[in-house]
């Protein structure tokens, strides 16, 4: 794919310099002390493991979150834009060294990888080798709550990626750096060791990563080196879409209409970037030591047992070839019926490529382009209903990343709606343990939670059911559930996970109103009508017949369930609903004058 129009989606110096200077001034002069004060429930958040104080400050106040909303605090993306703007002249004048480096992060693929393609073009034009690096950061895995099953998938994907690149005489060097603060310095050292003057990378939109890259851009420029970063994760880069009033969208439906129109107007956004070109013939000898390096083991605390590793590897093969194959099979066999069958967890009706999108073994562009090309039209909002619906589901990933970039405090343990921080949660540890272990006495909830234990993944409809149950039936802090998902799901992605929990807990962007509360019994009857999903994951109930499978203790199967060891319900839905409504109302009205 030629750079042409795509070049406009690189962060450049075309932003409003005056606006940027104003925000830099605010940052340099500091903000008033009240904005530095933690939220009045910050101690509770810390006590219950919601804020990891080893890495992060206490939960911010609602006033500080509002300051982001009012543009009184620069967003991390703006800090990166500032750094790239300030170093633009130096970067432009940087001559290509003895090699060009691509830094892999959440883009573990050779095909349709924007920064990798750009790095290859740079290296090829200068007739120098392209060399690649990936840093294993145990502290980042810990700080970001990365599940061991996800770490295992990453390491296996690195093995596959290393083999793919080696065919092109391109080395991938993987190294563990124990302290997260040392990662940028080690990348700089690596560049200097191999005489590279250019570092290419795709942008990650979480707060830590944006701030890290902003500092790195300046550090490299001071050394006469250049950082070149690119939008790649999203089909439409964050910041491109605005309402008629020039604001960022906070509701999905109008955002999606704008997203579709933008892609139709800019079809190159779905174009594919070619794999990197083969390195010069002499490159393998010049960088031989990099080919010899092994992919390290997963860090301690993030390793699977041998049995789990074997089981999960059979269920979740890694690497971009598997990603493309899985996507192709879904589009060939299931996508046409996706709209009608996607909500039934007992059916294998979904694509199961979420882990590949999260790890970057598959790009969102490739996913949407592949689906579109199975349609009878190139329009994303026309043709086969199942294809339209699936593309709309993939687009949610773009939406939540756009939200993360514009409202970065959602990445800092705050809800999108700051006033919902004032809800007083119960923090009942026994209830939380029952929810985690799938022994709440609500069969559909327990089946879903046990699916996580079994395969490290959960059907999306069930994610909504168990999330609503945690927050509204048990009145537990939604962030405890958000953390559990990240620490246990193979497809954990911060923006999508946070957005999903925000929706279910009614504290996020475009949520269901807090007074709309899922009834787990009705959800069970509607989406698992025959109880097949429940029987698969809750074997104690495998012999319960008929409608009693959804609520055995209230439909005549109590003795049978009890004998099999299945627990009674830990909550009464009607009473829990009333309690939740009161708690939510009191919380959001707390700071009102």
Coordinates of C-alpha atoms in Angstrom, one line a residue:
X1 CA 0.0 0.0 0.0
X2 CA 1.4 3.4 -0.9
X3 CA 1.8 6.0 1.7
X4 CA -0.3 8.6 -0.2
X5 CA -3.4 9.6 1.6
X6 CA -2.5 7.3 4.5
X7 CA 0.2 9.8 5.5
X8 CA -2.4 12.2 6.9
X9 CA -3.1 9.7 9.7
X10 CA 0.4 9.9 11.1
X11 CA 0.7 12.4 13.9
X12 CA 2.3 15.5 12.2
X13 CA 3.0 19.1 12.9
X14 CA -0.3 20.3 11.5
X15 CA -2.1 20.7 14.8
X16 CA -3.0 24.1 16.2
X17 CA 0.3 25.4 17.6
X18 CA -1.4 28.2 19.6
X19 CA -3.7 25.8 21.4
X20 CA -0.9 23.4 22.1
X21 CA 1.3 26.2 23.6
X22 CA -1.6 27.2 25.8
X23 CA -2.0 23.7 27.2
X24 CA 1.8 23.4 27.7
X25 CA 1.8 26.5 29.7
X26 CA -0.9 25.1 31.9
X27 CA 1.1 22.0 32.4
X28 CA 4.3 23.9 33.2
X29 CA 2.6 26.2 35.6
X30 CA 0.8 23.4 37.5
X31 CA -2.8 23.3 38.6
X32 CA -4.5 24.4 41.8
X33 CA -4.1 22.1 44.8
X34 CA -7.8 21.1 45.0
X35 CA -7.4 19.2 41.7
X36 CA -4.6 17.2 43.3
X37 CA -6.8 15.9 46.1
X38 CA -8.0 12.3 45.9
X39 CA -11.6 11.3 45.7
X40 CA -13.3 10.9 49.1
X41 CA -13.7 7.1 48.5
X42 CA -10.0 6.7 47.4
X43 CA -9.1 4.7 50.5
X44 CA -11.8 2.2 49.8
X45 CA -10.6 1.8 46.2
X46 CA -7.1 1.1 47.4
X47 CA -8.2 -1.2 50.1
X48 CA -10.1 -3.4 47.7
X49 CA -7.3 -3.6 45.1
X50 CA -8.9 -1.3 42.6
X51 CA -6.1 1.2 42.5
X52 CA -2.6 -0.4 42.4
X53 CA -0.7 2.1 44.5
X54 CA 2.6 0.4 43.6
X55 CA 2.3 2.1 40.3
X56 CA -0.4 4.7 40.4
X57 CA -1.6 7.6 42.6
X58 CA -4.9 7.5 44.6
X59 CA -8.2 7.7 42.7
X60 CA -8.5 11.3 41.4
X61 CA -11.3 13.6 42.5
X62 CA -14.4 14.2 40.4
X63 CA -13.2 17.8 40.0
X64 CA -9.9 16.6 38.4
X65 CA -11.9 14.4 35.9
X66 CA -14.0 17.4 35.1
X67 CA -10.9 19.5 34.4
X68 CA -10.0 17.0 31.7
X69 CA -13.5 17.4 30.3
X70 CA -13.0 21.2 30.2
X71 CA -9.6 21.1 28.5
X72 CA -7.9 22.4 31.6
X73 CA -5.5 19.5 31.8
X74 CA -3.7 18.3 28.7
X75 CA -4.6 14.8 27.5
X76 CA -1.8 12.3 27.1
X77 CA -2.4 12.2 23.3
X78 CA -1.8 16.0 23.3
X79 CA 1.5 15.5 25.3
X80 CA 2.6 13.1 22.5
X81 CA 1.5 15.5 19.8
X82 CA 3.4 18.3 21.6
X83 CA 6.6 16.2 21.7
X84 CA 6.3 15.2 18.0
X85 CA 5.7 18.8 17.0
X86 CA 8.6 20.1 19.1
X87 CA 11.0 17.4 17.6
X88 CA 9.6 17.6 14.0
X89 CA 12.5 19.5 12.6
X90 CA 15.2 17.4 14.3
X91 CA 13.5 14.2 13.3
X92 CA 13.2 15.4 9.7
X93 CA 16.9 16.1 9.6
X94 CA 18.0 12.8 11.1
X95 CA 20.0 10.7 8.6
X96 CA 19.4 6.9 8.4
X97 CA 22.0 5.0 10.4
X98 CA 23.3 1.5 10.1
X99 CA 19.8 0.0 10.7
X100 CA 16.2 0.9 11.2
X101 CA 14.3 -0.5 14.2
X102 CA 10.7 -1.4 14.6
X103 CA 9.4 -1.8 18.1
X104 CA 6.6 -4.4 18.3
X105 CA 4.0 -3.9 21.1
X106 CA 0.4 -4.8 20.5
X107 CA 0.9 -5.4 16.8
X108 CA 2.3 -8.9 16.6
X109 CA 2.0 -9.5 12.8
X110 CA 3.9 -8.9 9.6
X111 CA 0.9 -8.2 7.3
X112 CA -1.2 -5.0 7.5
X113 CA 1.1 -3.4 10.1
X114 CA 1.5 0.3 9.4
X115 CA 4.6 1.1 11.4
X116 CA 6.4 -2.1 10.3
X117 CA 5.7 -1.3 6.7
X118 CA 6.9 2.3 7.1
X119 CA 10.1 1.0 8.8
X120 CA 10.7 -1.4 6.0
X121 CA 10.3 1.4 3.4
X122 CA 12.8 3.5 5.3
X123 CA 15.3 0.7 5.6
X124 CA 14.9 -0.4 2.0
X125 CA 15.4 3.1 0.7
X126 CA 18.7 3.4 2.6
X127 CA 19.7 -0.2 1.8
X128 CA 20.2 -1.0 5.5
X129 CA 18.7 -3.8 7.5
X130 CA 15.4 -3.7 9.4
X131 CA 15.7 -5.1 12.9
X132 CA 12.8 -5.6 15.3
X133 CA 12.5 -5.7 19.0
X134 CA 9.9 -6.7 21.6
X135 CA 10.3 -5.9 25.3
X136 CA 8.8 -8.2 27.9
X137 CA 8.0 -6.0 30.8
X138 CA 6.8 -7.9 33.9
X139 CA 5.9 -4.7 35.7
X140 CA 3.7 -3.6 32.8
X141 CA 2.0 -7.0 32.8
X142 CA 1.4 -6.5 36.6
X143 CA 0.3 -2.8 36.3
X144 CA -2.0 -3.6 33.4
X145 CA -3.5 -6.7 35.1
X146 CA -2.6 -8.9 32.1
X147 CA -3.9 -12.4 32.5
X148 CA -1.4 -15.3 32.5
X149 CA -3.4 -16.9 29.7
X150 CA -3.0 -13.6 27.7
X151 CA 0.8 -13.5 28.5
X152 CA 1.1 -17.1 27.3
X153 CA -0.7 -16.2 24.1
X154 CA 1.7 -13.3 23.6
X155 CA 4.8 -15.4 24.1
X156 CA 3.5 -18.0 21.7
X157 CA 2.7 -15.3 19.1
X158 CA 6.2 -14.0 19.5
X159 CA 7.6 -17.4 18.6
X160 CA 5.4 -17.5 15.5
X161 CA 6.3 -13.9 14.6
X162 CA 10.0 -14.5 15.0
X163 CA 9.8 -17.4 12.5
X164 CA 7.8 -15.4 10.0
X165 CA 10.3 -12.5 10.1
X166 CA 13.3 -14.8 9.8
X167 CA 12.1 -16.1 6.4
X168 CA 12.6 -12.4 5.3
X169 CA 16.0 -12.3 7.0
X170 CA 14.6 -9.9 9.5
X171 CA 15.5 -10.6 13.1
X172 CA 13.2 -10.2 16.1
X173 CA 15.0 -9.7 19.3
X174 CA 13.0 -10.3 22.5
X175 CA 14.3 -9.2 25.9
X176 CA 12.9 -9.0 29.4
X177 CA 13.4 -5.7 31.2
X178 CA 12.4 -6.1 34.9
X179 CA 11.6 -2.4 35.7
X180 CA 9.0 -0.7 33.5
X181 CA 10.8 2.6 34.0
X182 CA 13.9 1.1 32.3
X183 CA 12.1 0.1 29.1
X184 CA 12.6 3.3 27.1
X185 CA 16.2 3.5 28.1
X186 CA 16.8 -0.1 27.0
X187 CA 15.2 0.6 23.6
X188 CA 17.5 3.6 23.2
X189 CA 20.5 1.4 24.1
X190 CA 19.5 -1.2 21.6
X191 CA 19.3 1.4 18.9
X192 CA 22.8 2.7 19.8
X193 CA 24.2 -0.8 19.9
X194 CA 23.2 -1.5 16.3
X195 CA 23.8 2.0 14.9
X196 CA 20.1 2.7 14.3
X197 CA 18.9 6.3 14.1
X198 CA 15.2 5.7 13.5
X199 CA 12.7 3.9 15.7
X200 CA 9.3 3.1 14.3
X201 CA 6.3 2.0 16.4
X202 CA 2.5 2.0 16.3
X203 CA 0.6 4.1 18.9
X204 CA -0.9 2.5 22.0
X205 CA -3.7 4.7 23.4
X206 CA -3.5 4.0 27.1
X207 CA -2.2 6.8 29.3
X208 CA 1.0 5.1 30.4
X209 CA 2.1 4.3 26.9
X210 CA 1.2 7.8 25.4
X211 CA 3.2 9.5 28.1
X212 CA 6.1 7.1 27.7
X213 CA 6.3 7.8 23.9
X214 CA 6.1 11.5 24.5
X215 CA 9.1 11.4 26.7
X216 CA 10.9 9.0 24.4
X217 CA 10.4 11.3 21.4
X218 CA 12.2 14.1 23.2
X219 CA 14.9 11.8 24.6
X220 CA 15.7 10.4 21.2
X221 CA 15.7 13.9 19.6
X222 CA 18.3 15.1 22.1
X223 CA 20.5 12.2 21.0
X224 CA 20.1 12.9 17.4
X225 CA 17.7 10.0 16.9
X226 CA 14.1 9.9 15.7
X227 CA 10.9 8.3 16.9
X228 CA 8.2 7.8 14.2
X229 CA 4.8 6.7 15.5
X230 CA 1.7 5.8 13.6
X231 CA -2.0 5.2 14.1
X232 CA -2.7 1.5 13.3
X233 CA -4.9 0.0 16.0
X234 CA -8.1 1.8 14.9
X235 CA -9.5 1.9 11.4
X236 CA -10.3 5.6 11.9
X237 CA -7.7 7.3 14.1
X238 CA -9.0 8.9 17.4
X239 CA -9.7 12.6 16.9
X240 CA -10.9 12.3 13.3
X241 CA -14.7 12.2 14.0
X242 CA -16.7 15.1 15.5
X243 CA -20.3 16.0 16.1
X244 CA -21.8 18.9 14.4
X245 CA -20.8 21.1 17.3
X246 CA -17.2 20.0 16.9
X247 CA -17.2 17.7 20.0
X248 CA -16.1 14.1 20.5
X249 CA -18.9 11.6 20.2
X250 CA -20.1 10.0 23.5
X251 CA -22.9 7.9 22.0
X252 CA -22.1 5.0 19.8
X253 CA -25.0 5.2 17.2
X254 CA -24.2 8.6 15.8
X255 CA -20.5 7.9 16.1
X256 CA -20.9 4.7 14.1
X257 CA -22.8 6.6 11.3
X258 CA -20.0 9.1 11.2
X259 CA -17.4 6.3 11.2
X260 CA -19.1 4.6 8.3
X261 CA -19.4 7.8 6.3
X262 CA -15.7 8.6 7.0
X263 CA -14.5 5.2 5.8
X264 CA -16.7 5.4 2.7
X265 CA -15.2 8.8 2.0
X266 CA -11.7 7.6 2.7
X267 CA -11.6 4.0 1.3
X268 CA -7.8 3.8 1.7
X269 CA -8.4 3.4 5.4
X270 CA -9.3 -0.2 4.7
X271 CA -6.3 -0.7 2.4
X272 CA -3.7 -3.3 3.5
X273 CA -0.1 -2.6 4.2
X274 CA 2.2 -5.2 2.6
X275 CA 4.6 -7.3 4.7
X276 CA 8.1 -5.9 5.2
X277 CA 10.5 -6.3 2.3
X278 CA 13.3 -8.9 2.6
X279 CA 16.4 -7.6 4.2
X280 CA 19.5 -7.0 2.1
X281 CA 21.5 -10.2 1.4
X282 CA 24.3 -9.3 3.7
X283 CA 22.0 -8.4 6.6
X284 CA 21.8 -11.8 8.2
X285 CA 25.5 -11.9 8.7
X286 CA 25.6 -8.4 10.0
X287 CA 23.0 -9.0 12.7
X288 CA 23.5 -12.7 13.2
X289 CA 23.5 -12.4 17.0
X290 CA 19.9 -11.1 16.9
X291 CA 18.7 -14.2 15.1
X292 CA 20.3 -16.4 17.8
X293 CA 18.3 -15.0 20.7
X294 CA 15.4 -17.0 22.2
X295 CA 12.0 -15.8 23.2
X296 CA 12.1 -15.8 27.0
X297 CA 9.7 -17.6 29.3
X298 CA 6.7 -15.7 30.7
X299 CA 7.6 -13.7 33.9
X300 CA 7.0 -15.3 37.3
X301 CA 3.5 -14.7 38.5
X302 CA 2.2 -14.8 34.9
X303 CA 3.0 -18.4 34.0
X304 CA 0.4 -21.1 33.4
X305 CA 0.6 -24.5 34.9
X306 CA 1.7 -27.2 32.5
X307 CA -1.9 -28.6 32.3
X308 CA -3.4 -25.2 31.7
X309 CA -0.8 -24.3 29.1
X310 CA -1.5 -27.5 27.2
X311 CA -5.2 -27.0 27.4
X312 CA -5.3 -23.4 26.4
X313 CA -2.8 -23.8 23.6
X314 CA -5.1 -26.3 22.0
X315 CA -8.1 -24.0 22.3
X316 CA -6.3 -20.8 21.3
X317 CA -3.6 -21.4 18.7
X318 CA -1.4 -18.2 18.4
X319 CA 0.0 -16.2 15.6
X320 CA -1.2 -14.2 12.6
X321 CA -1.7 -17.3 10.3
X322 CA -4.1 -18.8 12.8
X323 CA -5.8 -15.4 13.1
X324 CA -6.3 -15.1 9.3
X325 CA -7.5 -18.7 9.1
X326 CA -10.0 -18.3 11.9
X327 CA -11.3 -15.1 10.4
X328 CA -11.7 -16.7 7.0
X329 CA -13.6 -19.7 8.4
X330 CA -16.0 -17.5 10.2
X331 CA -16.7 -15.3 7.2
X332 CA -17.2 -18.4 5.0
X333 CA -19.3 -20.4 7.4
X334 CA -21.0 -18.2 10.0
X335 CA -21.1 -14.5 9.3
X336 CA -24.3 -14.5 7.2
X337 CA -26.2 -15.8 10.3
X338 CA -24.3 -13.7 12.8
X339 CA -27.0 -11.1 13.4
X340 CA -29.6 -13.8 14.3
X341 CA -27.4 -16.2 16.3
X342 CA -24.7 -14.1 18.0
X343 CA -26.6 -13.7 21.4
X344 CA -27.0 -17.4 22.1
X345 CA -23.9 -18.6 24.1
X346 CA -24.6 -22.4 23.5
X347 CA -24.0 -21.8 19.8
X348 CA -20.5 -21.4 18.3
X349 CA -21.9 -18.4 16.3
X350 CA -19.2 -15.8 16.9
X351 CA -15.8 -15.3 15.3
X352 CA -13.7 -15.8 18.4
X353 CA -11.0 -13.5 17.0
X354 CA -11.1 -11.0 19.9
X355 CA -7.8 -12.3 21.3
X356 CA -6.2 -11.7 17.9
X357 CA -7.5 -8.2 17.7
X358 CA -6.3 -7.5 21.3
X359 CA -2.9 -8.9 20.7
X360 CA -2.5 -7.4 17.3
X361 CA -2.0 -10.7 15.5
X362 CA -4.9 -9.4 13.3
X363 CA -5.6 -5.8 12.4
X364 CA -9.1 -4.4 12.6
X365 CA -8.6 -3.2 9.0
X366 CA -8.1 -6.8 7.8
X367 CA -11.1 -8.0 9.8
X368 CA -13.5 -5.5 8.4
X369 CA -12.1 -5.6 4.9
X370 CA -12.4 -9.4 4.8
X371 CA -16.0 -9.3 6.0
X372 CA -16.8 -6.5 3.5
X373 CA -15.4 -8.5 0.6
X374 CA -17.8 -11.4 1.4
X375 CA -20.7 -8.9 1.0
X376 CA -22.5 -8.1 -2.2
X377 CA -21.6 -4.4 -1.7
X378 CA -18.6 -2.4 -0.7
X379 CA -20.8 -0.4 1.7
X380 CA -20.3 -1.2 5.3
X381 CA -23.9 -0.5 6.2
X382 CA -25.6 -2.4 3.4
X383 CA -26.0 -5.9 2.0
X384 CA -26.0 -9.0 4.1
X385 CA -27.4 -8.3 7.6
X386 CA -25.0 -10.6 9.4
X387 CA -22.0 -8.8 7.8
X388 CA -23.3 -5.4 8.7
X389 CA -23.9 -6.4 12.3
X390 CA -20.5 -8.0 12.7
X391 CA -18.7 -4.9 11.3
X392 CA -20.7 -2.8 13.7
X393 CA -19.4 -5.0 16.6
X394 CA -15.8 -4.7 15.5
X395 CA -16.3 -0.9 15.2
X396 CA -17.1 -0.8 19.0
X397 CA -13.4 -1.3 19.5
X398 CA -12.6 1.8 17.6
X399 CA -15.3 3.7 19.5
X400 CA -13.9 2.7 22.9
X401 CA -10.4 3.7 22.0
X402 CA -11.7 7.1 20.7
X403 CA -13.3 7.5 24.1
X404 CA -10.1 6.5 26.0
X405 CA -8.1 9.1 24.1
X406 CA -10.5 12.0 24.7
X407 CA -11.5 11.1 28.2
X408 CA -8.2 9.6 29.6
X409 CA -9.4 9.5 33.2
X410 CA -11.3 6.3 32.3
X411 CA -7.8 4.8 32.3
X412 CA -7.2 6.1 35.8
X413 CA -9.9 4.1 37.7
X414 CA -12.6 6.7 37.1
X415 CA -16.0 6.2 35.4
X416 CA -16.8 8.2 32.3
X417 CA -19.5 9.8 34.4
X418 CA -17.5 11.1 37.4
X419 CA -20.5 11.6 39.6
X420 CA -21.0 7.9 39.6
X421 CA -17.8 7.6 41.7
X422 CA -20.0 8.6 44.6
X423 CA -22.0 5.4 44.7
X424 CA -21.5 3.5 47.9
X425 CA -20.7 -0.1 47.0
X426 CA -21.0 -3.0 49.4
X427 CA -17.6 -4.7 49.0
X428 CA -19.0 -7.9 50.3
X429 CA -16.0 -10.3 49.9
X430 CA -18.1 -13.4 50.2
X431 CA -20.4 -12.3 47.4
X432 CA -17.5 -11.4 45.2
X433 CA -15.8 -14.8 45.8
X434 CA -19.1 -16.5 44.9
X435 CA -19.4 -14.5 41.7
X436 CA -15.7 -15.2 40.7
X437 CA -16.1 -18.9 41.4
X438 CA -19.5 -19.4 39.7
X439 CA -21.5 -20.3 42.8
X440 CA -24.1 -17.5 43.1
X441 CA -27.1 -19.8 42.7
X442 CA -28.0 -18.1 39.5
X443 CA -27.3 -20.7 36.8
X444 CA -26.7 -18.4 33.8
X445 CA -24.3 -16.3 35.9
X446 CA -22.5 -19.4 37.2
X447 CA -22.2 -21.0 33.8
X448 CA -20.6 -17.9 32.4
X449 CA -18.1 -17.5 35.2
X450 CA -17.1 -21.1 34.9
X451 CA -16.6 -20.7 31.2
X452 CA -13.9 -18.3 32.1
X453 CA -12.3 -20.9 34.3
X454 CA -12.6 -23.5 31.6
X455 CA -11.3 -21.6 28.5
X456 CA -10.3 -18.2 29.6
X457 CA -13.0 -16.6 27.5
X458 CA -16.7 -15.6 27.9
X459 CA -19.5 -15.1 25.4
X460 CA -20.3 -11.4 25.0
X461 CA -24.0 -11.7 26.0
X462 CA -22.8 -13.4 29.2
X463 CA -20.3 -10.7 29.9
X464 CA -23.2 -8.3 30.1
X465 CA -25.3 -10.6 32.2
X466 CA -22.6 -11.2 34.8
X467 CA -21.5 -7.6 34.9
X468 CA -25.0 -6.3 35.5
X469 CA -25.4 -9.0 38.2
X470 CA -22.2 -8.0 40.0
X471 CA -23.0 -4.3 40.0
X472 CA -26.8 -4.2 40.5
X473 CA -27.8 -7.5 42.1
X474 CA -24.8 -7.6 44.4
X475 CA -24.0 -3.9 44.5
X476 CA -20.3 -4.6 44.2
X477 CA -17.9 -2.1 42.7
X478 CA -17.8 -2.5 39.0
X479 CA -14.1 -2.0 39.0
X480 CA -13.6 -5.3 40.9
X481 CA -15.3 -7.1 38.0
X482 CA -13.4 -5.1 35.5
X483 CA -10.1 -6.2 37.1
X484 CA -11.2 -9.8 37.3
X485 CA -11.9 -9.9 33.6
X486 CA -8.5 -8.4 32.7
X487 CA -6.8 -10.9 35.0
X488 CA -8.6 -13.9 33.6
X489 CA -9.6 -13.4 30.0
X490 CA -7.3 -14.2 27.1
X491 CA -8.8 -11.3 25.1
X492 CA -8.4 -8.6 27.7
X493 CA -8.2 -5.2 26.1
X494 CA -8.4 -2.2 28.4
X495 CA -10.6 0.1 26.3
X496 CA -13.1 -2.6 25.3
X497 CA -13.2 -4.1 28.8
X498 CA -13.7 -0.7 30.4
X499 CA -16.3 0.3 27.9
X500 CA -18.2 -2.9 28.4
X501 CA -18.2 -2.6 32.2
X502 CA -19.2 1.1 31.9
X503 CA -22.2 0.1 29.9
X504 CA -23.3 -2.7 32.2
X505 CA -22.7 -0.7 35.4
X506 CA -24.4 2.4 33.8
X507 CA -21.3 4.5 34.7
X508 CA -19.7 4.7 31.3
X509 CA -20.1 6.2 27.9
X510 CA -23.5 5.5 26.1
X511 CA -24.6 3.1 28.9
X512 CA -27.9 1.6 29.6
X513 CA -29.7 3.9 32.2
X514 CA -29.0 2.8 35.8
X515 CA -32.7 2.0 36.3
X516 CA -32.6 -0.6 33.5
X517 CA -31.4 -3.7 35.3
X518 CA -30.9 -7.1 33.7
X519 CA -33.1 -9.7 35.2
X520 CA -30.8 -12.8 35.1
X521 CA -33.7 -15.2 35.0
X522 CA -35.2 -13.5 32.0
X523 CA -31.9 -13.3 30.3
X524 CA -31.3 -17.0 30.9
X525 CA -34.7 -18.0 29.5
X526 CA -34.3 -15.7 26.4
X527 CA -30.7 -16.5 25.4
X528 CA -30.3 -20.1 26.7
X529 CA -33.9 -21.3 26.3
X530 CA -33.1 -25.0 26.5
X531 CA -30.4 -24.7 29.1
X532 CA -27.7 -26.2 27.0
X533 CA -25.1 -23.6 28.0
X534 CA -25.9 -24.0 31.6
X535 CA -25.7 -27.8 31.5
X536 CA -22.3 -27.6 29.8
X537 CA -20.7 -25.4 32.4
X538 CA -22.7 -26.3 35.5
X539 CA -22.6 -30.1 35.6
X540 CA -24.5 -30.2 39.0
X541 CA -27.6 -29.2 37.0
X542 CA -27.1 -31.5 34.0
X543 CA -30.0 -33.7 34.9
X544 CA -32.5 -30.8 35.8
X545 CA -35.2 -30.8 33.2
X546 CA -37.3 -28.1 31.5
X547 CA -37.6 -24.5 32.7
X548 CA -36.3 -25.5 36.2
X549 CA -32.8 -25.3 34.8
X550 CA -32.9 -21.5 34.9
X551 CA -34.0 -21.3 38.6
X552 CA -34.0 -24.8 40.2
X553 CA -34.7 -23.6 43.8
X554 CA -37.9 -21.8 42.8
X555 CA -39.1 -24.2 40.2
X556 CA -39.3 -27.5 42.0
X557 CA -35.8 -28.8 41.5
X558 CA -34.3 -27.5 44.7
X559 CA -33.8 -30.9 46.4
X560 CA -32.1 -32.2 43.2
X561 CA -29.9 -29.2 42.9
X562 CA -29.0 -29.3 46.6
X563 CA -28.1 -33.0 46.5
X564 CA -25.8 -32.3 43.5
X565 CA -24.0 -29.6 45.5
X566 CA -25.4 -26.5 43.7
X567 CA -25.8 -23.5 46.0
X568 CA -29.0 -21.6 46.7
X569 CA -29.2 -18.0 45.3
X570 CA -27.2 -15.5 47.2
X571 CA -29.5 -12.6 46.5
X572 CA -33.1 -11.9 45.7
X573 CA -33.3 -10.1 42.4
X574 CA -36.3 -7.9 43.3
X575 CA -34.9 -6.7 46.6
X576 CA -31.4 -6.2 45.0
X577 CA -32.9 -4.1 42.3
X578 CA -34.6 -1.8 44.8
X579 CA -31.4 -1.5 46.7
X580 CA -29.4 -0.7 43.6
X581 CA -31.8 2.0 42.5
X582 CA -31.6 3.7 45.9
X583 CA -27.8 3.5 45.9
X584 CA -27.3 4.8 42.4
X585 CA -29.8 7.7 43.0
X586 CA -28.1 8.7 46.2
X587 CA -24.6 8.5 44.6
X588 CA -25.3 10.7 41.6
X589 CA -27.2 13.3 43.7
X590 CA -24.5 13.5 46.4
X591 CA -22.6 16.5 45.0
X592 CA -25.6 18.3 43.6
X593 CA -26.2 21.7 45.1

